[in-house]
mmCIF file of C-alpha atoms and ligand atoms in Angstrom:
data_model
loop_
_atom_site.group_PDB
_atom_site.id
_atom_site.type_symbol
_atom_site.label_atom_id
_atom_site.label_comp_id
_atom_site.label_asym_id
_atom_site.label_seq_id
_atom_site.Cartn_x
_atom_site.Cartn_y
_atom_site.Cartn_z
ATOM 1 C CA UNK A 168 -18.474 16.559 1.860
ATOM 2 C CA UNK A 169 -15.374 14.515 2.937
ATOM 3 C CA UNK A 170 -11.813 14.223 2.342
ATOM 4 C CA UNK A 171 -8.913 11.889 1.676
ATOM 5 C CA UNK A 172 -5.578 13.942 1.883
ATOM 6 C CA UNK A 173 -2.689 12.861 0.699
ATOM 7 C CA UNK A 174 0.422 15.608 1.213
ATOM 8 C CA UNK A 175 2.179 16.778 -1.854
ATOM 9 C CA UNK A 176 4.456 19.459 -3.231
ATOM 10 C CA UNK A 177 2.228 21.859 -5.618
ATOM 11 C CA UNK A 178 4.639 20.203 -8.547
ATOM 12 C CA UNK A 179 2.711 18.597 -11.763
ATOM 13 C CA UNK A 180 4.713 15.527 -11.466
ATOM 14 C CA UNK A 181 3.684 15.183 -7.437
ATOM 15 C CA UNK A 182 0.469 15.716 -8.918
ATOM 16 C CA UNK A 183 0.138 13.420 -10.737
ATOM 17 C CA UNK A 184 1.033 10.988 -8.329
ATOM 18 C CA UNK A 185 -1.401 11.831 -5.607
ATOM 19 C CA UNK A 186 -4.288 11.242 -8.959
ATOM 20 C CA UNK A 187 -2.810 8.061 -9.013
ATOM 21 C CA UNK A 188 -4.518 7.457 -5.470
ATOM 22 C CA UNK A 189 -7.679 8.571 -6.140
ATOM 23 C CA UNK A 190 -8.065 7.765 -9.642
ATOM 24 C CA UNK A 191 -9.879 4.382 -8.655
ATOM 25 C CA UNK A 192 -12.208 6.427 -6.922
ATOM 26 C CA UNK A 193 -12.467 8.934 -10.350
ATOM 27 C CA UNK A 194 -12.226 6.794 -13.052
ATOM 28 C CA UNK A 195 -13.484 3.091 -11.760
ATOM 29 C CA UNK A 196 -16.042 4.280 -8.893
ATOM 30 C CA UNK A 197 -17.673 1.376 -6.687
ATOM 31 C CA UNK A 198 -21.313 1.319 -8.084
ATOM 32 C CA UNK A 199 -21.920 2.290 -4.133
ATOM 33 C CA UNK A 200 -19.951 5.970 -4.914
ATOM 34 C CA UNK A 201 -20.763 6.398 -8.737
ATOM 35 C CA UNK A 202 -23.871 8.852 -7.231
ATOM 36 C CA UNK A 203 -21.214 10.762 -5.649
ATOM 37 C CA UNK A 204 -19.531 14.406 -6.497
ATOM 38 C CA UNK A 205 -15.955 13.781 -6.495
ATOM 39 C CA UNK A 206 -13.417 16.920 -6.487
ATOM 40 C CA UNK A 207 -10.309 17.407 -6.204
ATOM 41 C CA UNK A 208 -8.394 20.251 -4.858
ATOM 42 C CA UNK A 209 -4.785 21.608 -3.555
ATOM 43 C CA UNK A 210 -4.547 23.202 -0.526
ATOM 44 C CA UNK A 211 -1.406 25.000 0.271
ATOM 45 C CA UNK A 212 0.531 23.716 2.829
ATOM 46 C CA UNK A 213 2.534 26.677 3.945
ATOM 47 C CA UNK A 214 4.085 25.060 7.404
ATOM 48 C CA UNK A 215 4.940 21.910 6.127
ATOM 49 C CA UNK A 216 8.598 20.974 6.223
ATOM 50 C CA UNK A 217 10.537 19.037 4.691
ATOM 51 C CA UNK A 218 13.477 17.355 6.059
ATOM 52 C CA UNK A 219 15.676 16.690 2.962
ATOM 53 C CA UNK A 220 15.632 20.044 2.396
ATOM 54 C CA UNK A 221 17.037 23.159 4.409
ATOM 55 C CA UNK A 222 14.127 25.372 3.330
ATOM 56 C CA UNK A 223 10.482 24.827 4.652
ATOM 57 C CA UNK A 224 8.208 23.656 2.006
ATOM 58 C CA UNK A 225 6.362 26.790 1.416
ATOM 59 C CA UNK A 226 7.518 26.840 -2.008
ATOM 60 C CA UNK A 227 5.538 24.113 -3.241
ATOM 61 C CA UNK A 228 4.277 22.037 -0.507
ATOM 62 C CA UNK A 229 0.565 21.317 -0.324
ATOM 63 C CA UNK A 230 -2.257 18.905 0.059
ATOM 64 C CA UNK A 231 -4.365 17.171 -2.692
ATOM 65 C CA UNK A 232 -7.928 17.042 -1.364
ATOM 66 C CA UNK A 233 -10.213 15.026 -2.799
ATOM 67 C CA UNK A 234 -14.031 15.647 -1.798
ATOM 68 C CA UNK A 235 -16.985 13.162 -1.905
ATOM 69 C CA UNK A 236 -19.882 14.274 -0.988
ATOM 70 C CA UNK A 237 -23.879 13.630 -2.056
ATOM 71 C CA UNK A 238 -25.436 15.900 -0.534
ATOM 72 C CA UNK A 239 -24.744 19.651 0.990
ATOM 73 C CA UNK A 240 -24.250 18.585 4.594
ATOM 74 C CA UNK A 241 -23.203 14.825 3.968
ATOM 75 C CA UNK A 242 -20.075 14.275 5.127
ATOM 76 C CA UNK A 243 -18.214 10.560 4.855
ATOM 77 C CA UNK A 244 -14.392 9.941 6.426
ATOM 78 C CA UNK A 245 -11.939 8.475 3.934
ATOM 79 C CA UNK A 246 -12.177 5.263 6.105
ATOM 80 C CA UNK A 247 -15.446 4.777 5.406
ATOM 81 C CA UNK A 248 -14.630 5.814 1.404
ATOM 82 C CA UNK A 249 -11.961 3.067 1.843
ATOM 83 C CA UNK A 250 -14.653 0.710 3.317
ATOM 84 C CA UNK A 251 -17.026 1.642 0.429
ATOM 85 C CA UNK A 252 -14.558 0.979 -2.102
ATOM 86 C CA UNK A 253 -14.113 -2.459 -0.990
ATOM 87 C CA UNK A 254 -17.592 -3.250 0.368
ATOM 88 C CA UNK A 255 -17.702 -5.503 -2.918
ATOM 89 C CA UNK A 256 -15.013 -7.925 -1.195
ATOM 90 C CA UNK A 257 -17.673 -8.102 1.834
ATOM 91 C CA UNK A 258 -15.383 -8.590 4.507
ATOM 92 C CA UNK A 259 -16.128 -9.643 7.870
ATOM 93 C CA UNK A 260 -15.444 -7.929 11.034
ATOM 94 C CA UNK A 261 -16.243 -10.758 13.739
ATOM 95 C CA UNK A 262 -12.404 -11.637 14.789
ATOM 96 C CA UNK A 263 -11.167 -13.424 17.950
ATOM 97 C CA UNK A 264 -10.604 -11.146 20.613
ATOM 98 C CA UNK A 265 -6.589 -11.200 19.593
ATOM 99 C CA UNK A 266 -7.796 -10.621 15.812
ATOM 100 C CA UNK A 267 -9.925 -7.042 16.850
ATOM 101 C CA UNK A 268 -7.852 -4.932 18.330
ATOM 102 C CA UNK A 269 -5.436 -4.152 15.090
ATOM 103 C CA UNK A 270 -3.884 -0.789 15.807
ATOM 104 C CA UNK A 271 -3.534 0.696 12.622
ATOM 105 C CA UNK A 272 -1.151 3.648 13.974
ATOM 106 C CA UNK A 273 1.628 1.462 15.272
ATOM 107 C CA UNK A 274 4.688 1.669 13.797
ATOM 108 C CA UNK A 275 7.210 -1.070 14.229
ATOM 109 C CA UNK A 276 10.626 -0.083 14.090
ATOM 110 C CA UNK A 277 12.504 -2.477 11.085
ATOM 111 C CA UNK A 278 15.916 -1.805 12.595
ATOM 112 C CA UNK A 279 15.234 -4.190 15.483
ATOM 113 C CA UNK A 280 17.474 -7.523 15.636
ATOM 114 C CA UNK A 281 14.149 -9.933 14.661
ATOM 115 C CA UNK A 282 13.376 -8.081 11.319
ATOM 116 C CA UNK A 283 17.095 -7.622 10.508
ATOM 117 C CA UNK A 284 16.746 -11.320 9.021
ATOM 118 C CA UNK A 285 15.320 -12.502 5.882
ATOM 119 C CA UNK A 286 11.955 -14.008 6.482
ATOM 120 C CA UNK A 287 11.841 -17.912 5.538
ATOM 121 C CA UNK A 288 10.616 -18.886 1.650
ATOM 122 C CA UNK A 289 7.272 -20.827 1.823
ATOM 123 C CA UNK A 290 7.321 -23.594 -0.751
ATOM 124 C CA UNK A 291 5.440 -21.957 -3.537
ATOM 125 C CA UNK A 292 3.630 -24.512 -4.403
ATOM 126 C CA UNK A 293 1.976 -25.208 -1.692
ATOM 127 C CA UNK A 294 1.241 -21.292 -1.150
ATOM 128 C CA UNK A 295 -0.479 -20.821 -4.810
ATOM 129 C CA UNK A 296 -2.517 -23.124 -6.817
ATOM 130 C CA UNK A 297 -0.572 -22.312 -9.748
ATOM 131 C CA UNK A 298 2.934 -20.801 -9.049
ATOM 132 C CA UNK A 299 4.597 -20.308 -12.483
ATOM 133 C CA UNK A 300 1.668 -17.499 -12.565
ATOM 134 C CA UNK A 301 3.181 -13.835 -13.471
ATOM 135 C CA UNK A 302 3.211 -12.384 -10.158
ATOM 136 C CA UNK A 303 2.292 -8.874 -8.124
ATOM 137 C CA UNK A 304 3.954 -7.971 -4.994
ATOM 138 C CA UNK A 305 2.728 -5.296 -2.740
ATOM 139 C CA UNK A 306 5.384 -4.008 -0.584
ATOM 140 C CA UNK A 307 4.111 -2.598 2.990
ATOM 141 C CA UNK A 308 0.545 -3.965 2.042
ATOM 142 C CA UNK A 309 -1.633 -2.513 5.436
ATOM 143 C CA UNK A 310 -4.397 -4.116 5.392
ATOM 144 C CA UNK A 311 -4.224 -6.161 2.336
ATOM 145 C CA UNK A 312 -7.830 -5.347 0.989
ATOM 146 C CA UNK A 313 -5.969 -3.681 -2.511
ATOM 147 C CA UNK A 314 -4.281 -6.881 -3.165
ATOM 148 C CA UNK A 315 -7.244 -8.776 -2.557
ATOM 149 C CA UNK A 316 -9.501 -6.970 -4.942
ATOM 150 C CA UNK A 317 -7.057 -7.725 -7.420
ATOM 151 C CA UNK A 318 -7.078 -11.090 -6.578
ATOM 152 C CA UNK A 319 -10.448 -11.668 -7.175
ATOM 153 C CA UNK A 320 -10.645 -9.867 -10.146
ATOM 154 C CA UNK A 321 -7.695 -12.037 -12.007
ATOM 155 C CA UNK A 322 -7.974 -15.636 -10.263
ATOM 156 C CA UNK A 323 -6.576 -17.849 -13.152
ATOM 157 C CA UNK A 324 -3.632 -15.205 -14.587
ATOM 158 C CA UNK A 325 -1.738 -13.650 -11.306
ATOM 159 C CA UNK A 326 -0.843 -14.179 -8.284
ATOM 160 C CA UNK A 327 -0.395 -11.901 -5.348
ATOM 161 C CA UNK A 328 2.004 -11.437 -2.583
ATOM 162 C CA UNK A 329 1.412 -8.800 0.138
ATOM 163 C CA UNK A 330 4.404 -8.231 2.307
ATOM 164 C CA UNK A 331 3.541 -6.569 5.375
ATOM 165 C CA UNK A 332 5.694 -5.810 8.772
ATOM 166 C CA UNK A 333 2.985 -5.621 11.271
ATOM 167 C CA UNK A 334 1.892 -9.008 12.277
ATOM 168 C CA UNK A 335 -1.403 -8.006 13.378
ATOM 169 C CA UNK A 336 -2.153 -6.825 9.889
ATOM 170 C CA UNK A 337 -0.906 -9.989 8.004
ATOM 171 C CA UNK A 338 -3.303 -12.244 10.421
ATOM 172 C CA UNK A 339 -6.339 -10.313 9.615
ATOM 173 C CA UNK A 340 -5.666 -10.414 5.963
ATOM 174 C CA UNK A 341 -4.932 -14.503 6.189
ATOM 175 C CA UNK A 342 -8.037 -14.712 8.401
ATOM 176 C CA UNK A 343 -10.145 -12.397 5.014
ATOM 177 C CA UNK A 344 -8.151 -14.936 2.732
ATOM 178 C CA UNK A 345 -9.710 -18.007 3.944
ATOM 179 C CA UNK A 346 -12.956 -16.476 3.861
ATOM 180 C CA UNK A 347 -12.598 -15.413 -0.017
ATOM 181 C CA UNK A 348 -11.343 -18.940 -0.558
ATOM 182 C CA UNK A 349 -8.755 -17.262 -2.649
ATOM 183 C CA UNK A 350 -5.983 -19.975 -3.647
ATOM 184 C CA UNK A 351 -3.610 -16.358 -5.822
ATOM 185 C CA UNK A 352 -2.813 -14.607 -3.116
ATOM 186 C CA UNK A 353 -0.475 -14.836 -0.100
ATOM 187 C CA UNK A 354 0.565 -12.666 2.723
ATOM 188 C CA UNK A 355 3.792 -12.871 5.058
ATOM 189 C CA UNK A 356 5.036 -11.250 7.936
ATOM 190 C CA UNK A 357 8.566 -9.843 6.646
ATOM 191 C CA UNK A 358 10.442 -6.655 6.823
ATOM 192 C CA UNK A 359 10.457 -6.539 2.842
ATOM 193 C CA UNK A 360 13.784 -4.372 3.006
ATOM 194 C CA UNK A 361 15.545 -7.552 3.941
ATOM 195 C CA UNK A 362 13.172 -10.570 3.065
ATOM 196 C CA UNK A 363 12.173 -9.284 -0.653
ATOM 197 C CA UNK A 364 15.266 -10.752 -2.592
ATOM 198 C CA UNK A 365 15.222 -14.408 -1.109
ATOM 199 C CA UNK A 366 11.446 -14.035 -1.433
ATOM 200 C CA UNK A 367 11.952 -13.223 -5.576
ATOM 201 C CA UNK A 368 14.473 -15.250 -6.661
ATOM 202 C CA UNK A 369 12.809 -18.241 -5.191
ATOM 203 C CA UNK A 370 8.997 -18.021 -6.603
ATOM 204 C CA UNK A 371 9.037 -19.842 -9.936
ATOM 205 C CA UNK A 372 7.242 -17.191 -11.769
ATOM 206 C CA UNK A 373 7.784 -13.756 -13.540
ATOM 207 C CA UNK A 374 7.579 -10.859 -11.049
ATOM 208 C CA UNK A 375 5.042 -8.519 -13.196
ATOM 209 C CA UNK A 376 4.493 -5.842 -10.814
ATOM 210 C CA UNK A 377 5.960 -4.535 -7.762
ATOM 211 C CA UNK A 378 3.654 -2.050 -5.697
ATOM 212 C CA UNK A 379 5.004 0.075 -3.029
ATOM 213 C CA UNK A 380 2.007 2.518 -1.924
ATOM 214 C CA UNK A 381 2.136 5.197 0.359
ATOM 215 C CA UNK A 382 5.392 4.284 2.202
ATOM 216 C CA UNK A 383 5.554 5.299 5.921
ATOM 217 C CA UNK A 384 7.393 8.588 5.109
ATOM 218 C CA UNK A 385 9.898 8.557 8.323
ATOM 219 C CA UNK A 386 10.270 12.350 7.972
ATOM 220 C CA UNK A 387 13.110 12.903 10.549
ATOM 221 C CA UNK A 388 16.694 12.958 8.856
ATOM 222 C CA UNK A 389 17.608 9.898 11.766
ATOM 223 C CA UNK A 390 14.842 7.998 10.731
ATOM 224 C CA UNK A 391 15.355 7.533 7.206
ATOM 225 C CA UNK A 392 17.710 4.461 7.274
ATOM 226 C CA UNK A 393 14.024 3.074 8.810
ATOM 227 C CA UNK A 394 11.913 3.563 5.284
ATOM 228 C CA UNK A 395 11.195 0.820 3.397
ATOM 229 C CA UNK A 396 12.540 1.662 -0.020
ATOM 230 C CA UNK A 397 16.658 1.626 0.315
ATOM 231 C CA UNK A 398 18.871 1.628 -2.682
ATOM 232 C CA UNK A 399 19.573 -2.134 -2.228
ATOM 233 C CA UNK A 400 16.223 -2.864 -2.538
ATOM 234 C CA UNK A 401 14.828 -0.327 -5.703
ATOM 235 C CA UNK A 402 18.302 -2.411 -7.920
ATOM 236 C CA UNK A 403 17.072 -5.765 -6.781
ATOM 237 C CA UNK A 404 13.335 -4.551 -7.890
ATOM 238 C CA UNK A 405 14.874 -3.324 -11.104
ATOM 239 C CA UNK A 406 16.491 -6.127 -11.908
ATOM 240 C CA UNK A 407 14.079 -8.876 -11.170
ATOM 241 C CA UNK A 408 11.082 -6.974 -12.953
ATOM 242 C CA UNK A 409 10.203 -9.331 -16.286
ATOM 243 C CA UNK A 410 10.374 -7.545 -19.388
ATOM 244 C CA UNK A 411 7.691 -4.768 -19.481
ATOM 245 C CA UNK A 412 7.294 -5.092 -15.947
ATOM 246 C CA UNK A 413 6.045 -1.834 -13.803
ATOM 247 C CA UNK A 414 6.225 -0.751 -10.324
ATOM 248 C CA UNK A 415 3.349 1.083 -9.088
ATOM 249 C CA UNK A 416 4.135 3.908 -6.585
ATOM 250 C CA UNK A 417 1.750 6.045 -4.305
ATOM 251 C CA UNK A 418 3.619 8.317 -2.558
ATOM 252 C CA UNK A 419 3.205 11.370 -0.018
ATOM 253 C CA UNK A 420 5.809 14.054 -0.729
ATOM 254 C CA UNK A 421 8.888 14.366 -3.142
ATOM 255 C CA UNK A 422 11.282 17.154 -1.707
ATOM 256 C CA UNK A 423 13.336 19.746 -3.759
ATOM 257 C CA UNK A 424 16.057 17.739 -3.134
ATOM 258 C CA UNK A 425 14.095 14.594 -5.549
ATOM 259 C CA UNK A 426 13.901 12.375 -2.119
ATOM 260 C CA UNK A 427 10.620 10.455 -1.311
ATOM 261 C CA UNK A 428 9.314 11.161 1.702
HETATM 262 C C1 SAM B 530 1.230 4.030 5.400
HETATM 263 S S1 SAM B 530 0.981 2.307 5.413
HETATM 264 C C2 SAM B 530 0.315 1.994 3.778
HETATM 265 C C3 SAM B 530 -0.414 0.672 3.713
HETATM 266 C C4 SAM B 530 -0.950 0.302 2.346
HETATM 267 N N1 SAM B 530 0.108 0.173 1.375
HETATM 268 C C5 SAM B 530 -1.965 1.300 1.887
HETATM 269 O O1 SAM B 530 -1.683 2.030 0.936
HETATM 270 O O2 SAM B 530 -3.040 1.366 2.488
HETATM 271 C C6 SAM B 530 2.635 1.670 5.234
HETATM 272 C C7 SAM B 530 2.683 0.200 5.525
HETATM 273 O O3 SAM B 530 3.994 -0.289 5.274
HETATM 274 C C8 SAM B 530 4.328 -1.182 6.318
HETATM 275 N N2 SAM B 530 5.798 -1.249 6.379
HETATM 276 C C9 SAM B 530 6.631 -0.285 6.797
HETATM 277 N N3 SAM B 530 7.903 -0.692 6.695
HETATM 278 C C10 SAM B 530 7.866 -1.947 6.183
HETATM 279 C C11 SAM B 530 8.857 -2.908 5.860
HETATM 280 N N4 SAM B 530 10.164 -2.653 6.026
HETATM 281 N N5 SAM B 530 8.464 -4.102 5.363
HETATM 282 C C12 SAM B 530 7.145 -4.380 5.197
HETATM 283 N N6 SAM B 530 6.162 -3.511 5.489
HETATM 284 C C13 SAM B 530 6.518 -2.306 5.973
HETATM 285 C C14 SAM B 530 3.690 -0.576 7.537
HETATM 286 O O4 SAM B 530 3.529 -1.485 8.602
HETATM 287 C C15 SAM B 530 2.357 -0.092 6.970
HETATM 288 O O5 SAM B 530 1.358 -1.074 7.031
#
């Protein structure tokens, strides 16, 4: 048995949410996991506290565990459930020396004076074989292996732009790009609080779909002019979003108080 844990208040709504994160695992299963047991659970979290709030989180705070196991004993890490759920895109892991060493805990602060400014448009063209395409934008994409499962599965309709704020990240993701030969998807190095509208209201497209998932929460009250999602930011999204366009959102924890954390 293993588990993926993503923290949530015991709320249906939160809920629902968190089964938002694992339903690819529950409903579309890799073949490589469909011989799998898949459970999920909450877990109280009775010391977990929440910032936007003046009470700790022990009325409703708690952890959505989901379990994948084979086998009594068997036990698999969610990175390696993340690896098997995009073993399909079959990545390699031979980078330059510079390429390796992508440390997936550091945070980079987006107040600082070089992400305060918009990062520069690309010309479109030149970044998409077709760039009228409808397209999907993943805000604070990590890795970039969502996006480019996506990608793949929906070369000739949409197009795919992965905004990411750690550099390291973006240069793997262009380095798996060229090796999928994928000509739908782009990624750029951009503090999307500040780069997104330029970015929009330049590509020649719709914008379909705007994906923010799992946010870096910035708990601390002095920290959360640092999150991602600011005001500015969730009206632009609104009102570039074609008709019948969604956003897709993963996120940890929403407080009493209706913040996301
Ligand atoms: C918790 S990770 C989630 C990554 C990915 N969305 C996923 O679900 O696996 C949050 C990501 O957002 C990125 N990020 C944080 N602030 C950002 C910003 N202002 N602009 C772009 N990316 C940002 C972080 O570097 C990190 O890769």
């Amino acid at each position: 048995m293993a588990s993926l844990i993503c923290a949530v208040p015991r709320t249906r709504e939160a809920l629902l949410y968190s089964i938002l994160l694992s339903s690819r695992f529950i409903n579309n299963p890799t073949p490589k996991l469909k011989s799998f047991s898949i459970q999920l659970s909450i877990v109280p979290q009775p010391h977990r506290h929440c910032p936007c709030s003046s009470s700790s989180s022990s009325n409703g705070g708690g952890v959505v565990v989901v379990s994948v196991g084979k086998e009594e004993g068997q036990l698999l890490r969610s990175p390696q459930l993340v690896a098997l759920e995009y073993s399909d895109l079959n990545l390699s892991h031979n980078f330059s020396q510079d390429l390796g060493h992508v440390r997936i805990r550091q945070h980079v602060n987006p107040l600082c004076a070089s992400l305060s400014v918009p990062a520069p448009v690309p010309d479109w063209s030149e970044v998409y074989r077709d760039s009228t395409l409808p397209l999907m934008v993943d805000i604070g994409s990590g890795s970039g292996r969502f996006l480019m499962w996506l990608a793949k599965r929906n070369l000739d309709s949409k197009n795919y732009l992965g905004l990411e704020i750690r550099k390291k990240l973006v240069k793997r993701a262009e380095h798996w790009v060229n090796e999928l030969a994928l000509r739908n998807i782009h990624f750029m190095f951009a503090n999307a609080t500040v780069s997104f509208k330029q970015l929009i209201s330049t590509y020649p497209g719709p914008l379909m779909l705007v994906s923010i998932l799992c946010p870096d929460p910035h708990f601390k009250k002095k920290y959360h002019k640092r999150r991602v999602l600011q005001k500015p930011l969730v009206e632009f999204i609104v009102d570039s979003l074609m008709p019948r366009g969604q956003v897709l959102l993963n996120i940890s924890m929403i407080c009493k108080t209706g913040h996301i954390c």
